[in-house]
mmCIF file of C-alpha atoms and ligand atoms in Angstrom:
data_model
loop_
_atom_site.group_PDB
_atom_site.id
_atom_site.type_symbol
_atom_site.label_atom_id
_atom_site.label_comp_id
_atom_site.label_asym_id
_atom_site.label_seq_id
_atom_site.Cartn_x
_atom_site.Cartn_y
_atom_site.Cartn_z
ATOM 1 C CA MET A 13 0.000 0.000 0.000
ATOM 2 C CA ARG A 14 1.197 3.486 -0.856
ATOM 3 C CA GLU A 15 -0.284 6.822 0.184
ATOM 4 C CA LEU A 16 -0.071 10.376 -1.002
ATOM 5 C CA ASP A 17 -1.767 13.489 0.414
ATOM 6 C CA ILE A 18 -2.970 16.318 -1.758
ATOM 7 C CA ASN A 19 -2.841 19.540 0.247
ATOM 8 C CA LEU A 20 -4.739 22.519 -1.125
ATOM 9 C CA LYS A 21 -5.653 25.869 0.423
ATOM 10 C CA ASN A 22 -9.110 24.885 1.584
ATOM 11 C CA THR A 23 -9.012 21.137 1.569
ATOM 12 C CA SER A 24 -6.801 18.094 1.556
ATOM 13 C CA TYR A 25 -7.402 14.468 0.644
ATOM 14 C CA LYS A 26 -5.702 11.111 0.570
ATOM 15 C CA ILE A 27 -4.790 8.951 -2.387
ATOM 16 C CA ILE A 28 -4.326 5.311 -1.555
ATOM 17 C CA VAL A 29 -2.782 2.917 -4.060
ATOM 18 C CA GLU A 30 -3.223 -0.727 -3.153
ATOM 19 C CA ASN A 31 -3.589 -3.959 -5.081
ATOM 20 C CA GLY A 32 -7.074 -5.370 -4.596
ATOM 21 C CA ILE A 33 -8.482 -2.207 -3.019
ATOM 22 C CA ILE A 34 -11.642 -2.394 -5.166
ATOM 23 C CA SER A 35 -12.809 -5.339 -3.060
ATOM 24 C CA ASN A 36 -12.111 -3.436 0.094
ATOM 25 C CA LEU A 37 -13.501 0.078 -0.384
ATOM 26 C CA SER A 38 -15.441 0.492 2.857
ATOM 27 C CA THR A 39 -12.288 0.145 4.981
ATOM 28 C CA TYR A 40 -10.976 3.416 3.601
ATOM 29 C CA ILE A 41 -14.186 5.236 2.752
ATOM 30 C CA SER A 42 -15.386 4.935 6.341
ATOM 31 C CA SER A 43 -12.642 7.358 7.381
ATOM 32 C CA VAL A 44 -14.160 10.155 5.276
ATOM 33 C CA TYR A 45 -17.864 9.210 5.181
ATOM 34 C CA THR A 46 -20.151 8.176 7.997
ATOM 35 C CA ASN A 47 -23.657 8.214 6.445
ATOM 36 C CA LYS A 48 -25.441 5.050 5.386
ATOM 37 C CA ARG A 49 -25.901 5.147 1.620
ATOM 38 C CA VAL A 50 -23.410 5.332 -1.273
ATOM 39 C CA PHE A 51 -24.088 5.656 -5.007
ATOM 40 C CA ILE A 52 -21.668 4.171 -7.521
ATOM 41 C CA ILE A 53 -21.509 5.701 -11.006
ATOM 42 C CA THR A 54 -19.865 3.458 -13.602
ATOM 43 C CA ASP A 55 -19.905 2.514 -17.294
ATOM 44 C CA ASP A 56 -21.154 -0.703 -18.881
ATOM 45 C CA VAL A 57 -17.649 -2.153 -19.439
ATOM 46 C CA VAL A 58 -16.415 -1.509 -15.914
ATOM 47 C CA GLU A 59 -19.787 -2.641 -14.545
ATOM 48 C CA LYS A 60 -19.213 -6.153 -15.865
ATOM 49 C CA LEU A 61 -15.665 -6.330 -14.554
ATOM 50 C CA TYR A 62 -15.742 -4.599 -11.186
ATOM 51 C CA LEU A 63 -19.177 -3.488 -9.996
ATOM 52 C CA LYS A 64 -19.951 -6.642 -8.040
ATOM 53 C CA LYS A 65 -16.519 -6.598 -6.387
ATOM 54 C CA ALA A 66 -16.984 -2.961 -5.433
ATOM 55 C CA ILE A 67 -20.447 -3.556 -4.004
ATOM 56 C CA ASP A 68 -19.257 -6.593 -2.047
ATOM 57 C CA GLY A 69 -16.535 -4.465 -0.517
ATOM 58 C CA LEU A 70 -18.971 -1.763 0.546
ATOM 59 C CA LYS A 71 -22.037 -3.567 1.780
ATOM 60 C CA ASP A 72 -20.651 -4.425 5.205
ATOM 61 C CA LYS A 73 -20.926 -0.731 6.094
ATOM 62 C CA TYR A 74 -23.235 0.840 3.497
ATOM 63 C CA THR A 75 -26.415 0.470 1.501
ATOM 64 C CA VAL A 76 -25.180 0.559 -2.085
ATOM 65 C CA ASP A 77 -27.010 1.760 -5.166
ATOM 66 C CA TYR A 78 -25.618 2.451 -8.631
ATOM 67 C CA VAL A 79 -26.116 4.124 -12.020
ATOM 68 C CA VAL A 80 -24.587 2.714 -15.220
ATOM 69 C CA ILE A 81 -23.984 4.671 -18.430
ATOM 70 C CA PRO A 82 -22.513 3.500 -21.758
ATOM 71 C CA HIS A 83 -18.707 3.565 -21.973
ATOM 72 C CA GLY A 84 -16.696 6.047 -24.014
ATOM 73 C CA GLU A 85 -16.171 9.767 -24.513
ATOM 74 C CA GLU A 86 -19.663 10.012 -26.096
ATOM 75 C CA SER A 87 -21.046 9.662 -22.583
ATOM 76 C CA LYS A 88 -19.337 12.820 -21.333
ATOM 77 C CA VAL A 89 -22.298 14.902 -22.501
ATOM 78 C CA LEU A 90 -25.193 16.915 -21.137
ATOM 79 C CA GLU A 91 -27.708 14.150 -21.831
ATOM 80 C CA LYS A 92 -25.810 11.596 -19.729
ATOM 81 C CA TYR A 93 -25.166 14.205 -17.049
ATOM 82 C CA ALA A 94 -28.932 14.772 -16.885
ATOM 83 C CA TYR A 95 -29.575 11.014 -16.872
ATOM 84 C CA VAL A 96 -27.240 10.438 -13.925
ATOM 85 C CA CYS A 97 -28.769 13.327 -11.943
ATOM 86 C CA GLU A 98 -32.267 12.093 -12.697
ATOM 87 C CA GLU A 99 -31.493 8.532 -11.637
ATOM 88 C CA LEU A 100 -29.885 9.767 -8.429
ATOM 89 C CA LEU A 101 -32.888 11.940 -7.619
ATOM 90 C CA LYS A 102 -35.254 9.057 -8.370
ATOM 91 C CA LYS A 103 -33.268 7.078 -5.834
ATOM 92 C CA ASP A 104 -33.840 9.979 -3.470
ATOM 93 C CA ILE A 105 -30.184 10.861 -2.960
ATOM 94 C CA ARG A 106 -29.628 13.441 -0.192
ATOM 95 C CA ARG A 107 -27.184 16.310 -0.063
ATOM 96 C CA LYS A 108 -24.693 14.664 2.267
ATOM 97 C CA GLU A 109 -24.659 11.278 0.592
ATOM 98 C CA LEU A 110 -21.635 9.994 -1.286
ATOM 99 C CA LEU A 111 -20.978 9.326 -4.967
ATOM 100 C CA ILE A 112 -18.294 6.846 -5.996
ATOM 101 C CA ALA A 113 -16.796 7.252 -9.477
ATOM 102 C CA LEU A 114 -15.862 3.697 -10.552
ATOM 103 C CA GLY A 115 -14.265 3.787 -14.005
ATOM 104 C CA GLY A 116 -11.917 5.679 -16.300
ATOM 105 C CA GLY A 117 -11.520 9.400 -16.873
ATOM 106 C CA VAL A 118 -14.931 9.729 -18.477
ATOM 107 C CA ILE A 119 -16.690 8.410 -15.374
ATOM 108 C CA GLY A 120 -14.377 10.507 -13.186
ATOM 109 C CA ASP A 121 -15.028 13.760 -15.029
ATOM 110 C CA LEU A 122 -18.779 13.210 -15.291
ATOM 111 C CA THR A 123 -19.268 12.000 -11.715
ATOM 112 C CA GLY A 124 -17.106 14.852 -10.445
ATOM 113 C CA PHE A 125 -19.281 17.330 -12.323
ATOM 114 C CA VAL A 126 -22.474 15.802 -10.922
ATOM 115 C CA SER A 127 -20.878 15.971 -7.504
ATOM 116 C CA ALA A 128 -19.967 19.650 -8.008
ATOM 117 C CA THR A 129 -23.467 20.630 -9.093
ATOM 118 C CA LEU A 130 -26.135 18.375 -7.598
ATOM 119 C CA TYR A 131 -27.496 20.184 -4.519
ATOM 120 C CA ARG A 132 -24.679 22.689 -5.251
ATOM 121 C CA GLY A 133 -22.166 20.094 -4.196
ATOM 122 C CA ILE A 134 -22.138 16.604 -2.684
ATOM 123 C CA PRO A 135 -19.043 14.545 -1.806
ATOM 124 C CA TYR A 136 -17.446 11.950 -4.078
ATOM 125 C CA VAL A 137 -14.693 9.382 -3.910
ATOM 126 C CA GLY A 138 -12.709 8.436 -7.019
ATOM 127 C CA VAL A 139 -12.007 4.805 -7.814
ATOM 128 C CA PRO A 140 -10.178 5.145 -11.127
ATOM 129 C CA THR A 141 -9.757 1.939 -13.136
ATOM 130 C CA SER A 142 -7.973 2.949 -16.382
ATOM 131 C CA LEU A 143 -4.258 3.738 -16.438
ATOM 132 C CA LEU A 144 -4.914 7.300 -17.565
ATOM 133 C CA SER A 145 -7.322 7.947 -14.714
ATOM 134 C CA GLN A 146 -5.066 6.269 -12.141
ATOM 135 C CA MET A 147 -1.898 8.141 -13.034
ATOM 136 C CA ASP A 148 -3.472 11.482 -13.864
ATOM 137 C CA SER A 149 -7.122 12.467 -14.212
ATOM 138 C CA SER A 150 -8.471 11.247 -10.859
ATOM 139 C CA ILE A 151 -6.546 13.870 -8.917
ATOM 140 C CA GLY A 152 -6.524 17.628 -9.324
ATOM 141 C CA GLY A 153 -10.227 18.352 -9.184
ATOM 142 C CA LYS A 154 -10.951 19.179 -12.809
ATOM 143 C CA THR A 155 -14.399 17.852 -13.650
ATOM 144 C CA GLY A 156 -16.704 18.410 -16.579
ATOM 145 C CA ILE A 157 -18.359 17.367 -19.797
ATOM 146 C CA ASP A 158 -18.028 18.064 -23.519
ATOM 147 C CA PHE A 159 -20.502 20.490 -25.090
ATOM 148 C CA TYR A 160 -20.932 22.527 -28.275
ATOM 149 C CA ASN A 161 -18.243 20.404 -29.932
ATOM 150 C CA ARG A 162 -15.718 21.500 -27.327
ATOM 151 C CA LYS A 163 -14.029 19.167 -24.897
ATOM 152 C CA ASN A 164 -14.475 19.819 -21.172
ATOM 153 C CA ILE A 165 -16.161 23.140 -21.862
ATOM 154 C CA LEU A 166 -18.758 22.833 -19.075
ATOM 155 C CA GLY A 167 -17.186 22.014 -15.773
ATOM 156 C CA ALA A 168 -16.113 22.898 -12.290
ATOM 157 C CA PHE A 169 -13.211 22.453 -9.944
ATOM 158 C CA LYS A 170 -14.314 19.914 -7.370
ATOM 159 C CA GLN A 171 -11.867 17.890 -5.327
ATOM 160 C CA PRO A 172 -12.740 14.323 -4.317
ATOM 161 C CA SER A 173 -12.915 13.308 -0.647
ATOM 162 C CA MET A 174 -10.482 10.489 -1.345
ATOM 163 C CA VAL A 175 -9.014 8.543 -4.280
ATOM 164 C CA LEU A 176 -8.629 4.759 -4.092
ATOM 165 C CA ILE A 177 -6.483 3.177 -6.781
ATOM 166 C CA ASP A 178 -6.234 -0.525 -7.583
ATOM 167 C CA PRO A 179 -3.348 -1.238 -9.992
ATOM 168 C CA GLU A 180 -4.621 -4.813 -10.389
ATOM 169 C CA SER A 181 -7.563 -3.466 -12.371
ATOM 170 C CA LEU A 182 -5.113 -2.497 -15.137
ATOM 171 C CA LYS A 183 -4.810 -6.167 -16.099
ATOM 172 C CA THR A 184 -8.138 -6.061 -17.937
ATOM 173 C CA LEU A 185 -7.345 -2.908 -19.908
ATOM 174 C CA ASP A 186 -6.868 -3.356 -23.640
ATOM 175 C CA LYS A 187 -3.579 -2.413 -25.298
ATOM 176 C CA ARG A 188 -4.657 0.902 -26.817
ATOM 177 C CA GLU A 189 -6.209 2.098 -23.585
ATOM 178 C CA PHE A 190 -3.045 1.055 -21.806
ATOM 179 C CA ASN A 191 -0.968 3.034 -24.335
ATOM 180 C CA ASN A 192 -3.212 6.005 -23.829
ATOM 181 C CA GLY A 193 -2.236 6.150 -20.166
ATOM 182 C CA MET A 194 1.365 5.134 -20.790
ATOM 183 C CA GLY A 195 2.056 8.142 -23.030
ATOM 184 C CA GLU A 196 0.979 10.492 -20.248
ATOM 185 C CA LEU A 197 2.832 8.489 -17.623
ATOM 186 C CA ILE A 198 6.121 8.741 -19.514
ATOM 187 C CA LYS A 199 5.364 12.454 -19.873
ATOM 188 C CA HIS A 200 5.167 12.765 -16.083
ATOM 189 C CA GLY A 201 8.615 11.190 -15.865
ATOM 190 C CA ALA A 202 9.988 13.482 -18.542
ATOM 191 C CA ILE A 203 8.707 16.707 -16.974
ATOM 192 C CA GLY A 204 9.184 16.008 -13.315
ATOM 193 C CA ASN A 205 10.460 12.674 -12.135
ATOM 194 C CA LEU A 206 13.754 11.139 -13.194
ATOM 195 C CA LYS A 207 13.243 8.316 -10.716
ATOM 196 C CA LEU A 208 10.063 7.348 -12.574
ATOM 197 C CA LEU A 209 11.903 7.294 -15.919
ATOM 198 C CA ASN A 210 14.568 5.056 -14.396
ATOM 199 C CA LEU A 211 11.956 2.692 -12.965
ATOM 200 C CA LEU A 212 10.365 2.405 -16.403
ATOM 201 C CA LYS A 213 13.641 1.364 -18.065
ATOM 202 C CA ASP A 214 13.233 -2.211 -16.815
ATOM 203 C CA LYS A 215 9.684 -2.363 -18.190
ATOM 204 C CA PRO A 216 8.138 -3.541 -14.965
ATOM 205 C CA GLU A 217 4.427 -4.145 -14.543
ATOM 206 C CA ILE A 218 2.671 -0.921 -13.708
ATOM 207 C CA ASP A 219 2.522 -1.294 -9.952
ATOM 208 C CA GLU A 220 1.878 0.770 -6.830
ATOM 209 C CA ASP A 221 5.309 2.436 -6.956
ATOM 210 C CA ILE A 222 5.005 3.581 -10.540
ATOM 211 C CA ILE A 223 1.518 4.982 -10.066
ATOM 212 C CA ILE A 224 2.675 6.871 -6.962
ATOM 213 C CA GLU A 225 5.750 8.314 -8.710
ATOM 214 C CA SER A 226 3.541 9.507 -11.554
ATOM 215 C CA LEU A 227 0.991 11.047 -9.196
ATOM 216 C CA LYS A 228 3.753 12.875 -7.319
ATOM 217 C CA VAL A 229 4.388 14.948 -10.440
ATOM 218 C CA LYS A 230 0.733 15.877 -10.755
ATOM 219 C CA LYS A 231 0.496 16.539 -6.999
ATOM 220 C CA ARG A 232 3.320 19.055 -7.176
ATOM 221 C CA VAL A 233 1.769 21.171 -9.925
ATOM 222 C CA VAL A 234 -1.773 20.889 -8.596
ATOM 223 C CA GLU A 235 -0.710 22.051 -5.154
ATOM 224 C CA ILE A 236 0.996 25.156 -6.477
ATOM 225 C CA ASP A 237 -1.612 25.880 -9.154
ATOM 226 C CA GLU A 238 -4.967 24.484 -8.037
ATOM 227 C CA PHE A 239 -7.009 26.460 -10.565
ATOM 228 C CA ASP A 240 -4.824 25.981 -13.636
ATOM 229 C CA LEU A 241 -3.580 29.524 -14.012
ATOM 230 C CA ASN A 242 0.142 28.894 -14.449
ATOM 231 C CA GLU A 243 2.340 25.953 -13.492
ATOM 232 C CA ARG A 244 -0.237 23.314 -14.382
ATOM 233 C CA MET A 245 0.649 24.237 -17.931
ATOM 234 C CA LEU A 246 3.765 22.082 -17.491
ATOM 235 C CA LEU A 247 1.487 19.053 -17.790
ATOM 236 C CA ASN A 248 0.865 20.096 -21.383
ATOM 237 C CA PHE A 249 4.351 19.025 -22.444
ATOM 238 C CA GLY A 250 3.969 17.208 -25.771
ATOM 239 C CA HIS A 251 0.390 18.412 -26.151
ATOM 240 C CA THR A 252 0.920 21.394 -28.443
ATOM 241 C CA PHE A 253 2.173 19.222 -31.296
ATOM 242 C CA GLY A 254 0.260 16.207 -30.012
ATOM 243 C CA HIS A 255 -3.055 17.964 -30.587
ATOM 244 C CA ALA A 256 -1.934 18.965 -34.073
ATOM 245 C CA ILE A 257 -1.436 15.316 -35.127
ATOM 246 C CA GLU A 258 -3.959 13.482 -32.891
ATOM 247 C CA LEU A 259 -7.012 13.727 -35.122
ATOM 248 C CA LYS A 260 -5.089 14.035 -38.361
ATOM 249 C CA TYR A 261 -3.506 10.583 -37.979
ATOM 250 C CA GLY A 262 -6.080 8.885 -35.737
ATOM 251 C CA TYR A 263 -3.886 8.548 -32.662
ATOM 252 C CA LYS A 264 -5.275 7.994 -29.198
ATOM 253 C CA HIS A 265 -4.590 11.045 -27.048
ATOM 254 C CA GLY A 266 -1.715 9.445 -25.099
ATOM 255 C CA GLU A 267 -0.134 8.142 -28.299
ATOM 256 C CA ALA A 268 -0.259 11.618 -29.804
ATOM 257 C CA VAL A 269 1.376 12.986 -26.660
ATOM 258 C CA ALA A 270 4.196 10.466 -27.143
ATOM 259 C CA VAL A 271 4.882 11.709 -30.654
ATOM 260 C CA GLY A 272 4.291 15.318 -29.580
ATOM 261 C CA MET A 273 6.933 15.008 -26.868
ATOM 262 C CA LEU A 274 9.539 13.979 -29.433
ATOM 263 C CA MET A 275 8.589 16.982 -31.579
ATOM 264 C CA ALA A 276 8.846 19.339 -28.597
ATOM 265 C CA ILE A 277 12.222 17.866 -27.680
ATOM 266 C CA LYS A 278 13.509 18.473 -31.230
ATOM 267 C CA MET A 279 12.299 22.068 -31.087
ATOM 268 C CA GLY A 280 13.880 22.539 -27.657
ATOM 269 C CA ILE A 281 17.178 21.193 -28.974
ATOM 270 C CA ASP A 282 17.054 23.606 -31.921
ATOM 271 C CA LEU A 283 16.458 26.478 -29.512
ATOM 272 C CA LYS A 284 19.354 25.245 -27.333
ATOM 273 C CA ILE A 285 17.059 24.809 -24.347
ATOM 274 C CA THR A 286 16.875 21.012 -24.331
ATOM 275 C CA PRO A 287 20.009 18.846 -24.047
ATOM 276 C CA LYS A 288 20.415 16.556 -27.062
ATOM 277 C CA GLU A 289 20.465 13.340 -25.019
ATOM 278 C CA CYS A 290 16.835 13.890 -23.952
ATOM 279 C CA TYR A 291 15.683 12.753 -27.379
ATOM 280 C CA ASN A 292 17.106 9.237 -27.212
ATOM 281 C CA ALA A 293 16.233 8.839 -23.549
ATOM 282 C CA ILE A 294 12.538 9.469 -24.196
ATOM 283 C CA TYR A 295 12.547 7.733 -27.586
ATOM 284 C CA ASP A 296 13.916 4.525 -26.023
ATOM 285 C CA ILE A 297 11.270 4.429 -23.297
ATOM 286 C CA LEU A 298 8.465 5.081 -25.780
ATOM 287 C CA LYS A 299 9.800 2.261 -27.977
ATOM 288 C CA LEU A 300 10.040 -0.073 -25.008
ATOM 289 C CA TYR A 301 6.333 0.415 -24.331
ATOM 290 C CA GLU A 302 5.454 0.158 -28.028
ATOM 291 C CA LEU A 303 4.185 3.695 -28.252
ATOM 292 C CA PRO A 304 4.379 5.477 -31.604
ATOM 293 C CA THR A 305 7.715 7.155 -32.276
ATOM 294 C CA LYS A 306 7.162 8.200 -35.868
ATOM 295 C CA GLU A 307 9.036 11.367 -36.645
ATOM 296 C CA TYR A 308 7.046 14.392 -37.758
ATOM 297 C CA ASP A 309 8.872 17.631 -38.401
ATOM 298 C CA TYR A 310 7.691 20.139 -35.809
ATOM 299 C CA LYS A 311 8.422 22.936 -38.282
ATOM 300 C CA ASP A 312 5.501 21.803 -40.422
ATOM 301 C CA TYR A 313 3.132 22.439 -37.517
ATOM 302 C CA LEU A 314 4.361 25.717 -36.096
ATOM 303 C CA LYS A 315 1.900 27.887 -37.989
ATOM 304 C CA ASP A 316 -1.152 25.848 -36.922
ATOM 305 C CA VAL A 317 0.095 25.854 -33.396
ATOM 306 C CA PHE A 318 0.666 29.562 -33.290
ATOM 307 C CA TYR A 319 -2.767 30.503 -34.534
ATOM 308 C CA ASP A 320 -4.502 27.783 -32.579
ATOM 309 C CA LYS A 321 -3.006 28.527 -29.183
ATOM 310 C CA LYS A 322 -3.705 31.322 -26.820
ATOM 311 C CA ASN A 323 -1.646 34.160 -28.066
ATOM 312 C CA ILE A 324 -1.167 36.463 -25.117
ATOM 313 C CA ALA A 325 0.300 39.862 -25.962
ATOM 314 C CA GLY A 326 2.053 38.502 -29.039
ATOM 315 C CA THR A 327 3.736 35.606 -27.247
ATOM 316 C CA ILE A 328 2.927 31.957 -26.996
ATOM 317 C CA SER A 329 3.919 29.620 -24.161
ATOM 318 C CA PHE A 330 5.729 26.420 -25.016
ATOM 319 C CA ILE A 331 6.838 23.708 -22.606
ATOM 320 C CA PHE A 332 10.377 22.416 -23.035
ATOM 321 C CA LEU A 333 12.635 20.066 -21.123
ATOM 322 C CA ASP A 334 15.659 21.944 -19.801
ATOM 323 C CA LYS A 335 16.984 18.610 -18.577
ATOM 324 C CA LEU A 336 15.706 15.073 -18.414
ATOM 325 C CA GLY A 337 13.087 14.997 -15.658
ATOM 326 C CA ASN A 338 12.432 18.754 -15.635
ATOM 327 C CA ALA A 339 10.249 21.024 -17.756
ATOM 328 C CA ILE A 340 9.993 24.792 -18.019
ATOM 329 C CA ILE A 341 7.470 27.220 -19.457
ATOM 330 C CA TYR A 342 9.090 29.246 -22.213
ATOM 331 C CA LYS A 343 7.502 32.175 -24.020
ATOM 332 C CA LEU A 344 8.218 32.803 -27.682
ATOM 333 C CA THR A 345 7.099 35.726 -29.804
ATOM 334 C CA GLU A 346 5.483 35.253 -33.197
ATOM 335 C CA GLU A 347 8.698 36.346 -34.921
ATOM 336 C CA GLU A 348 10.769 33.841 -32.984
ATOM 337 C CA VAL A 349 8.402 31.036 -33.914
ATOM 338 C CA LEU A 350 8.266 31.998 -37.573
ATOM 339 C CA LYS A 351 12.060 32.210 -37.713
ATOM 340 C CA LEU A 352 12.188 28.504 -36.874
ATOM 341 C CA GLU A 353 10.081 27.627 -39.901
ATOM 342 C CA ARG A 354 11.775 26.292 -42.951
HETATM 343 N N1 NAD B 423 -9.923 15.735 -15.087
HETATM 344 C C1 NAD B 423 -8.702 15.711 -15.562
HETATM 345 O O1 NAD B 423 -7.769 16.278 -14.990
HETATM 346 C C2 NAD B 423 -8.418 14.911 -16.806
HETATM 347 C C3 NAD B 423 -7.089 14.710 -17.219
HETATM 348 C C4 NAD B 423 -6.863 13.942 -18.343
HETATM 349 C C5 NAD B 423 -7.932 13.393 -19.028
HETATM 350 N N2 NAD B 423 -9.205 13.607 -18.614
HETATM 351 C C6 NAD B 423 -10.361 13.025 -19.312
HETATM 352 O O2 NAD B 423 -10.317 11.613 -19.144
HETATM 353 C C7 NAD B 423 -11.013 11.013 -20.244
HETATM 354 C C8 NAD B 423 -10.215 9.844 -20.738
HETATM 355 O O3 NAD B 423 -10.045 8.928 -19.693
HETATM 356 P P1 NAD B 423 -9.867 7.374 -19.997
HETATM 357 O O4 NAD B 423 -8.784 7.210 -20.977
HETATM 358 O O5 NAD B 423 -9.808 6.677 -18.709
HETATM 359 O O6 NAD B 423 -11.220 7.053 -20.791
HETATM 360 P P2 NAD B 423 -12.496 6.170 -20.460
HETATM 361 O O7 NAD B 423 -13.079 6.507 -19.154
HETATM 362 O O8 NAD B 423 -13.380 6.250 -21.649
HETATM 363 O O9 NAD B 423 -11.889 4.716 -20.363
HETATM 364 C C9 NAD B 423 -11.375 4.097 -21.501
HETATM 365 C C10 NAD B 423 -12.055 2.746 -21.780
HETATM 366 O O10 NAD B 423 -11.523 1.799 -20.877
HETATM 367 C C11 NAD B 423 -12.578 1.123 -20.217
HETATM 368 N N3 NAD B 423 -12.044 0.745 -18.913
HETATM 369 C C12 NAD B 423 -11.815 1.530 -17.835
HETATM 370 N N4 NAD B 423 -11.216 0.839 -16.875
HETATM 371 C C13 NAD B 423 -11.060 -0.430 -17.341
HETATM 372 C C14 NAD B 423 -10.477 -1.610 -16.812
HETATM 373 N N5 NAD B 423 -9.900 -1.630 -15.613
HETATM 374 N N6 NAD B 423 -10.492 -2.732 -17.588
HETATM 375 C C15 NAD B 423 -11.029 -2.720 -18.833
HETATM 376 N N7 NAD B 423 -11.574 -1.627 -19.384
HETATM 377 C C16 NAD B 423 -11.593 -0.493 -18.641
HETATM 378 C C17 NAD B 423 -13.729 2.078 -20.196
HETATM 379 O O11 NAD B 423 -14.950 1.398 -20.103
HETATM 380 C C18 NAD B 423 -13.570 2.753 -21.562
HETATM 381 O O12 NAD B 423 -14.177 1.982 -22.557
HETATM 382 C C19 NAD B 423 -11.221 12.089 -21.289
HETATM 383 O O13 NAD B 423 -12.566 12.465 -21.312
HETATM 384 C C20 NAD B 423 -10.355 13.240 -20.794
HETATM 385 O O14 NAD B 423 -10.871 14.500 -21.137
HETATM 386 C C21 NAD B 423 -9.449 14.363 -17.523
HETATM 387 ZN ZN1 ZN B 424 -3.222 14.821 -22.122
#
């Protein structure tokens, strides 16, 4: 078992990473919740794999009810948000009763948003089951849904009461979903945790230690920038170019981040910010985990990126590695960016 505390100005909460914790939820939840009923929100895939286990591990202390929605990003929409709220109200949920988000990032974001808004706020506990949600999205308090063709455009900051992570649940994840999380996990190593990169070199199973090392990177930026005004931007390493190629070539988000990191490293090397050896170090780890490493020339994407990104007072913020395991925010003017073009 491994633990991490997230300490914010007005609240703090525990993250517990433990193999098999899904079958044992009440042990931990009882330290943050003393009412009688809990409501699990999950998707149809996770339902079949883990709902019974979760219920069995809760019913010694709680009356358990649940709401199931279809899996996938298509469920992170207003209609499903309304459905979940309606079902909860039909079940007569009260203001101080607890939601449990059992599933990947979609369930986490949607449940968090319900929790932020229903009765103007009810508590929730995260039980993330995908790699991406375990190593990243379940902490930090960003919740929301997609709307008007824009991702995460309706949302709220709402921190969970606790996050309970079971690395064993990763065994049932399919390869592409695993990759999706792995790209972001390697990113956490690249931007803030050399120890994590070194652990990954032996290609171990993703275990409690690796999840914790990844979460430590997110913890650090979330604690200094709870509301995503500054330092959280560091988490966007690899995303500027990643977004530019994600849809174009049909990559999963985490796969696009993998390729985007290599592009950002090349650009950083050209600008003499990033040491040359960073390229091979990250390339080798991506290869080891069978993530895409195809080379795209970042110069072909600079124009898109410049006009697409927030252009504040004529400058644009890029994230570069200034050494392996550390990232910095670096502002470039339009002229500087255009000078790099071929
Ligand atoms: N809030 C944040 O800070 C934050 C950060 C990054 C991403 N996100 C959001 O997270 C979402 C992506 O998360 P995701 O990749 O977990 O997607 P997801 O929730 O759709 O899960 C991916 C797929 O894996 C399945 N699944 C989940 N756990 C499983 C398991 N243990 N075994 C087998 N299958 C399992 C799900 O049913 C789904 O089909 C996006 O909507 C993104 O915007 C949020
Ligand atoms: Zn991302």
